[in-house]
């Protein structure tokens, strides 16, 4: 995802979802795309500070399935920081959950809850997941025989 002359360009336009938040006096934008091989979530912000993204997929009850952390880096555009997260197919759920860590161990949520970015639905991803499940079922049946 790149910004050029004020416009964002993204390779998966038909399956992307963009969400924006106001955070500690700055702006945060998350762009999520799901495709057959998994998902990509790209965050950009104008916050001029060290910033860490603590993220993971969430289940239907907003419980974290897994968690990882990654630091925002300076983007090519002046005054912008970014981070890109790639999820494997088995890590993709409908909810991408995250919190932000600022300097001095200051953690920020979306009010009282973790931030959530809802991932878009994608037919190619759904078909790939069904195919993989069928393959796993066949392997399990073969082992049982």
PDB file of C-alpha atoms in Angstrom:
ATOM      1  CA  UNK A   1       0.000   0.000   0.000  1.00  0.00           C
ATOM      2  CA  UNK A   2       1.542   3.302  -1.037  1.00  0.00           C
ATOM      3  CA  UNK A   3       0.411   6.877  -0.923  1.00  0.00           C
ATOM      4  CA  UNK A   4       1.101   8.983  -4.005  1.00  0.00           C
ATOM      5  CA  UNK A   5      -0.160  12.557  -4.339  1.00  0.00           C
ATOM      6  CA  UNK A   6      -2.728  11.968  -1.614  1.00  0.00           C
ATOM      7  CA  UNK A   7      -4.160   8.734  -3.101  1.00  0.00           C
ATOM      8  CA  UNK A   8      -3.672   5.231  -1.691  1.00  0.00           C
ATOM      9  CA  UNK A   9      -2.861   2.401  -4.068  1.00  0.00           C
ATOM     10  CA  UNK A  10      -3.511  -1.181  -2.984  1.00  0.00           C
ATOM     11  CA  UNK A  11      -3.120  -4.400  -5.002  1.00  0.00           C
ATOM     12  CA  UNK A  12      -6.244  -6.106  -3.603  1.00  0.00           C
ATOM     13  CA  UNK A  13      -8.846  -3.367  -4.080  1.00  0.00           C
ATOM     14  CA  UNK A  14     -11.822  -5.696  -4.472  1.00  0.00           C
ATOM     15  CA  UNK A  15     -11.259  -7.355  -1.102  1.00  0.00           C
ATOM     16  CA  UNK A  16      -9.955  -4.563   1.082  1.00  0.00           C
ATOM     17  CA  UNK A  17     -11.403  -2.776   4.077  1.00  0.00           C
ATOM     18  CA  UNK A  18     -10.139   0.528   5.464  1.00  0.00           C
ATOM     19  CA  UNK A  19     -10.701   1.700   9.035  1.00  0.00           C
ATOM     20  CA  UNK A  20      -9.557   4.962  10.665  1.00  0.00           C
ATOM     21  CA  UNK A  21      -9.090   5.943  14.299  1.00  0.00           C
ATOM     22  CA  UNK A  22      -8.066   9.058  16.231  1.00  0.00           C
ATOM     23  CA  UNK A  23      -5.340   8.044  18.667  1.00  0.00           C
ATOM     24  CA  UNK A  24      -3.466  10.282  21.142  1.00  0.00           C
ATOM     25  CA  UNK A  25      -3.927  13.372  18.981  1.00  0.00           C
ATOM     26  CA  UNK A  26      -2.965  11.630  15.748  1.00  0.00           C
ATOM     27  CA  UNK A  27      -4.491   9.562  12.992  1.00  0.00           C
ATOM     28  CA  UNK A  28      -4.218   5.809  12.472  1.00  0.00           C
ATOM     29  CA  UNK A  29      -5.460   4.022   9.374  1.00  0.00           C
ATOM     30  CA  UNK A  30      -5.617   0.264   8.870  1.00  0.00           C
ATOM     31  CA  UNK A  31      -6.104  -1.284   5.448  1.00  0.00           C
ATOM     32  CA  UNK A  32      -6.864  -5.009   5.418  1.00  0.00           C
ATOM     33  CA  UNK A  33      -6.991  -7.363   2.457  1.00  0.00           C
ATOM     34  CA  UNK A  34      -7.774 -11.066   2.352  1.00  0.00           C
ATOM     35  CA  UNK A  35      -6.748 -13.259  -0.565  1.00  0.00           C
ATOM     36  CA  UNK A  36      -6.250 -16.979  -1.209  1.00  0.00           C
ATOM     37  CA  UNK A  37      -2.838 -17.087   0.506  1.00  0.00           C
ATOM     38  CA  UNK A  38      -3.908 -15.309   3.710  1.00  0.00           C
ATOM     39  CA  UNK A  39      -4.269 -11.662   4.655  1.00  0.00           C
ATOM     40  CA  UNK A  40      -2.287  -8.433   4.715  1.00  0.00           C
ATOM     41  CA  UNK A  41      -2.948  -5.600   7.150  1.00  0.00           C
ATOM     42  CA  UNK A  42      -1.174  -2.291   6.553  1.00  0.00           C
ATOM     43  CA  UNK A  43      -1.220   0.437   9.189  1.00  0.00           C
ATOM     44  CA  UNK A  44      -0.131   4.029   8.624  1.00  0.00           C
ATOM     45  CA  UNK A  45      -0.066   6.864  11.138  1.00  0.00           C
ATOM     46  CA  UNK A  46       1.051  10.455  11.481  1.00  0.00           C
ATOM     47  CA  UNK A  47       1.974   9.957  15.145  1.00  0.00           C
ATOM     48  CA  UNK A  48       5.539  11.219  15.536  1.00  0.00           C
ATOM     49  CA  UNK A  49       6.725   8.854  18.274  1.00  0.00           C
ATOM     50  CA  UNK A  50       8.032   5.345  18.776  1.00  0.00           C
ATOM     51  CA  UNK A  51       5.083   3.025  18.417  1.00  0.00           C
ATOM     52  CA  UNK A  52       4.598  -0.731  18.670  1.00  0.00           C
ATOM     53  CA  UNK A  53       1.666  -2.729  17.304  1.00  0.00           C
ATOM     54  CA  UNK A  54       0.697  -5.712  19.478  1.00  0.00           C
ATOM     55  CA  UNK A  55      -1.682  -7.749  17.339  1.00  0.00           C
ATOM     56  CA  UNK A  56      -3.412 -11.052  16.778  1.00  0.00           C
ATOM     57  CA  UNK A  57      -6.508 -12.691  15.410  1.00  0.00           C
ATOM     58  CA  UNK A  58      -9.643 -12.738  17.529  1.00  0.00           C
ATOM     59  CA  UNK A  59     -12.320 -15.377  17.891  1.00  0.00           C
ATOM     60  CA  UNK A  60     -16.094 -14.867  17.908  1.00  0.00           C
ATOM     61  CA  UNK A  61     -15.894 -13.819  21.589  1.00  0.00           C
ATOM     62  CA  UNK A  62     -13.121 -11.244  21.026  1.00  0.00           C
ATOM     63  CA  UNK A  63     -10.536 -13.508  22.653  1.00  0.00           C
ATOM     64  CA  UNK A  64      -7.043 -13.452  21.216  1.00  0.00           C
ATOM     65  CA  UNK A  65      -6.106 -16.573  19.213  1.00  0.00           C
ATOM     66  CA  UNK A  66      -2.412 -15.598  19.087  1.00  0.00           C
ATOM     67  CA  UNK A  67      -0.342 -12.463  19.676  1.00  0.00           C
ATOM     68  CA  UNK A  68       2.755 -10.897  18.139  1.00  0.00           C
ATOM     69  CA  UNK A  69       4.396  -7.495  18.288  1.00  0.00           C
ATOM     70  CA  UNK A  70       6.067  -5.348  15.647  1.00  0.00           C
ATOM     71  CA  UNK A  71       7.368  -1.768  15.654  1.00  0.00           C
ATOM     72  CA  UNK A  72       6.184   0.923  13.280  1.00  0.00           C
ATOM     73  CA  UNK A  73       8.890   2.152  10.892  1.00  0.00           C
ATOM     74  CA  UNK A  74       9.309   5.437   9.032  1.00  0.00           C
ATOM     75  CA  UNK A  75       7.483   5.315   5.702  1.00  0.00           C
ATOM     76  CA  UNK A  76       8.898   6.856   2.516  1.00  0.00           C
ATOM     77  CA  UNK A  77       6.388   9.697   2.926  1.00  0.00           C
ATOM     78  CA  UNK A  78       7.678  12.339   5.329  1.00  0.00           C
ATOM     79  CA  UNK A  79       5.915  12.396   8.710  1.00  0.00           C
ATOM     80  CA  UNK A  80       4.335   8.967   8.234  1.00  0.00           C
ATOM     81  CA  UNK A  81       5.048   5.716  10.064  1.00  0.00           C
ATOM     82  CA  UNK A  82       3.837   2.324   8.894  1.00  0.00           C
ATOM     83  CA  UNK A  83       3.799  -1.373   9.618  1.00  0.00           C
ATOM     84  CA  UNK A  84       2.686  -4.282   7.426  1.00  0.00           C
ATOM     85  CA  UNK A  85       1.434  -7.551   8.920  1.00  0.00           C
ATOM     86  CA  UNK A  86       1.107 -10.724   6.848  1.00  0.00           C
ATOM     87  CA  UNK A  87      -1.161 -13.479   8.151  1.00  0.00           C
ATOM     88  CA  UNK A  88      -1.030 -17.110   7.059  1.00  0.00           C
ATOM     89  CA  UNK A  89      -4.376 -18.666   6.067  1.00  0.00           C
ATOM     90  CA  UNK A  90      -4.635 -20.594   9.341  1.00  0.00           C
ATOM     91  CA  UNK A  91      -4.184 -17.328  11.284  1.00  0.00           C
ATOM     92  CA  UNK A  92      -6.999 -15.455   9.541  1.00  0.00           C
ATOM     93  CA  UNK A  93     -10.245 -14.883  11.418  1.00  0.00           C
ATOM     94  CA  UNK A  94     -12.879 -12.229  10.882  1.00  0.00           C
ATOM     95  CA  UNK A  95     -11.373 -10.053  13.627  1.00  0.00           C
ATOM     96  CA  UNK A  96      -7.877  -8.562  13.591  1.00  0.00           C
ATOM     97  CA  UNK A  97      -7.274  -7.288  17.129  1.00  0.00           C
ATOM     98  CA  UNK A  98      -4.560  -4.960  18.347  1.00  0.00           C
ATOM     99  CA  UNK A  99      -3.357  -2.501  20.961  1.00  0.00           C
ATOM    100  CA  UNK A 100      -0.671   0.173  20.658  1.00  0.00           C
ATOM    101  CA  UNK A 101       2.358   0.625  22.885  1.00  0.00           C
ATOM    102  CA  UNK A 102       3.783   4.131  23.214  1.00  0.00           C
ATOM    103  CA  UNK A 103       7.031   5.135  24.980  1.00  0.00           C
ATOM    104  CA  UNK A 104       7.230   4.674  28.759  1.00  0.00           C
ATOM    105  CA  UNK A 105       5.192   1.470  28.525  1.00  0.00           C
ATOM    106  CA  UNK A 106       1.976   3.431  27.812  1.00  0.00           C
ATOM    107  CA  UNK A 107      -0.593   1.086  26.235  1.00  0.00           C
ATOM    108  CA  UNK A 108      -3.558   2.449  24.269  1.00  0.00           C
ATOM    109  CA  UNK A 109      -6.812   0.650  23.497  1.00  0.00           C
ATOM    110  CA  UNK A 110      -9.974   1.700  21.696  1.00  0.00           C
ATOM    111  CA  UNK A 111     -11.656   3.025  24.814  1.00  0.00           C
ATOM    112  CA  UNK A 112     -12.005   0.102  27.234  1.00  0.00           C
ATOM    113  CA  UNK A 113     -11.597  -2.559  24.522  1.00  0.00           C
ATOM    114  CA  UNK A 114      -8.863  -3.707  22.190  1.00  0.00           C
ATOM    115  CA  UNK A 115      -8.920  -2.186  18.725  1.00  0.00           C
ATOM    116  CA  UNK A 116     -10.630  -4.373  16.121  1.00  0.00           C
ATOM    117  CA  UNK A 117     -10.291  -4.283  12.382  1.00  0.00           C
ATOM    118  CA  UNK A 118     -12.857  -6.470  10.636  1.00  0.00           C
ATOM    119  CA  UNK A 119     -11.312  -8.381   7.767  1.00  0.00           C
ATOM    120  CA  UNK A 120     -13.194  -8.380   4.472  1.00  0.00           C
ATOM    121  CA  UNK A 121     -14.640 -11.569   3.034  1.00  0.00           C
ATOM    122  CA  UNK A 122     -12.945 -12.991  -0.036  1.00  0.00           C
ATOM    123  CA  UNK A 123     -14.285 -15.810  -2.211  1.00  0.00           C
ATOM    124  CA  UNK A 124     -10.825 -17.071  -3.229  1.00  0.00           C
ATOM    125  CA  UNK A 125      -9.797 -17.308   0.428  1.00  0.00           C
ATOM    126  CA  UNK A 126     -13.023 -19.105   1.374  1.00  0.00           C
ATOM    127  CA  UNK A 127     -12.532 -21.635  -1.449  1.00  0.00           C
ATOM    128  CA  UNK A 128      -8.871 -22.193  -0.501  1.00  0.00           C
ATOM    129  CA  UNK A 129      -9.896 -22.827   3.126  1.00  0.00           C
ATOM    130  CA  UNK A 130     -12.593 -25.332   2.059  1.00  0.00           C
ATOM    131  CA  UNK A 131     -10.124 -27.144  -0.213  1.00  0.00           C
ATOM    132  CA  UNK A 132      -7.563 -27.354   2.593  1.00  0.00           C
ATOM    133  CA  UNK A 133     -10.166 -28.696   5.033  1.00  0.00           C
ATOM    134  CA  UNK A 134     -11.184 -31.408   2.538  1.00  0.00           C
ATOM    135  CA  UNK A 135      -7.529 -32.381   2.039  1.00  0.00           C
ATOM    136  CA  UNK A 136      -7.031 -32.637   5.812  1.00  0.00           C
ATOM    137  CA  UNK A 137     -10.182 -34.770   6.143  1.00  0.00           C
ATOM    138  CA  UNK A 138      -8.898 -37.140   3.441  1.00  0.00           C
ATOM    139  CA  UNK A 139      -5.530 -37.437   5.223  1.00  0.00           C
ATOM    140  CA  UNK A 140      -7.288 -38.187   8.519  1.00  0.00           C
ATOM    141  CA  UNK A 141      -9.460 -40.847   6.842  1.00  0.00           C
ATOM    142  CA  UNK A 142      -6.404 -42.435   5.216  1.00  0.00           C
ATOM    143  CA  UNK A 143      -4.634 -42.629   8.589  1.00  0.00           C
ATOM    144  CA  UNK A 144      -7.707 -44.180  10.195  1.00  0.00           C
ATOM    145  CA  UNK A 145      -7.808 -47.023   7.641  1.00  0.00           C
TER     146      UNK A 145
END
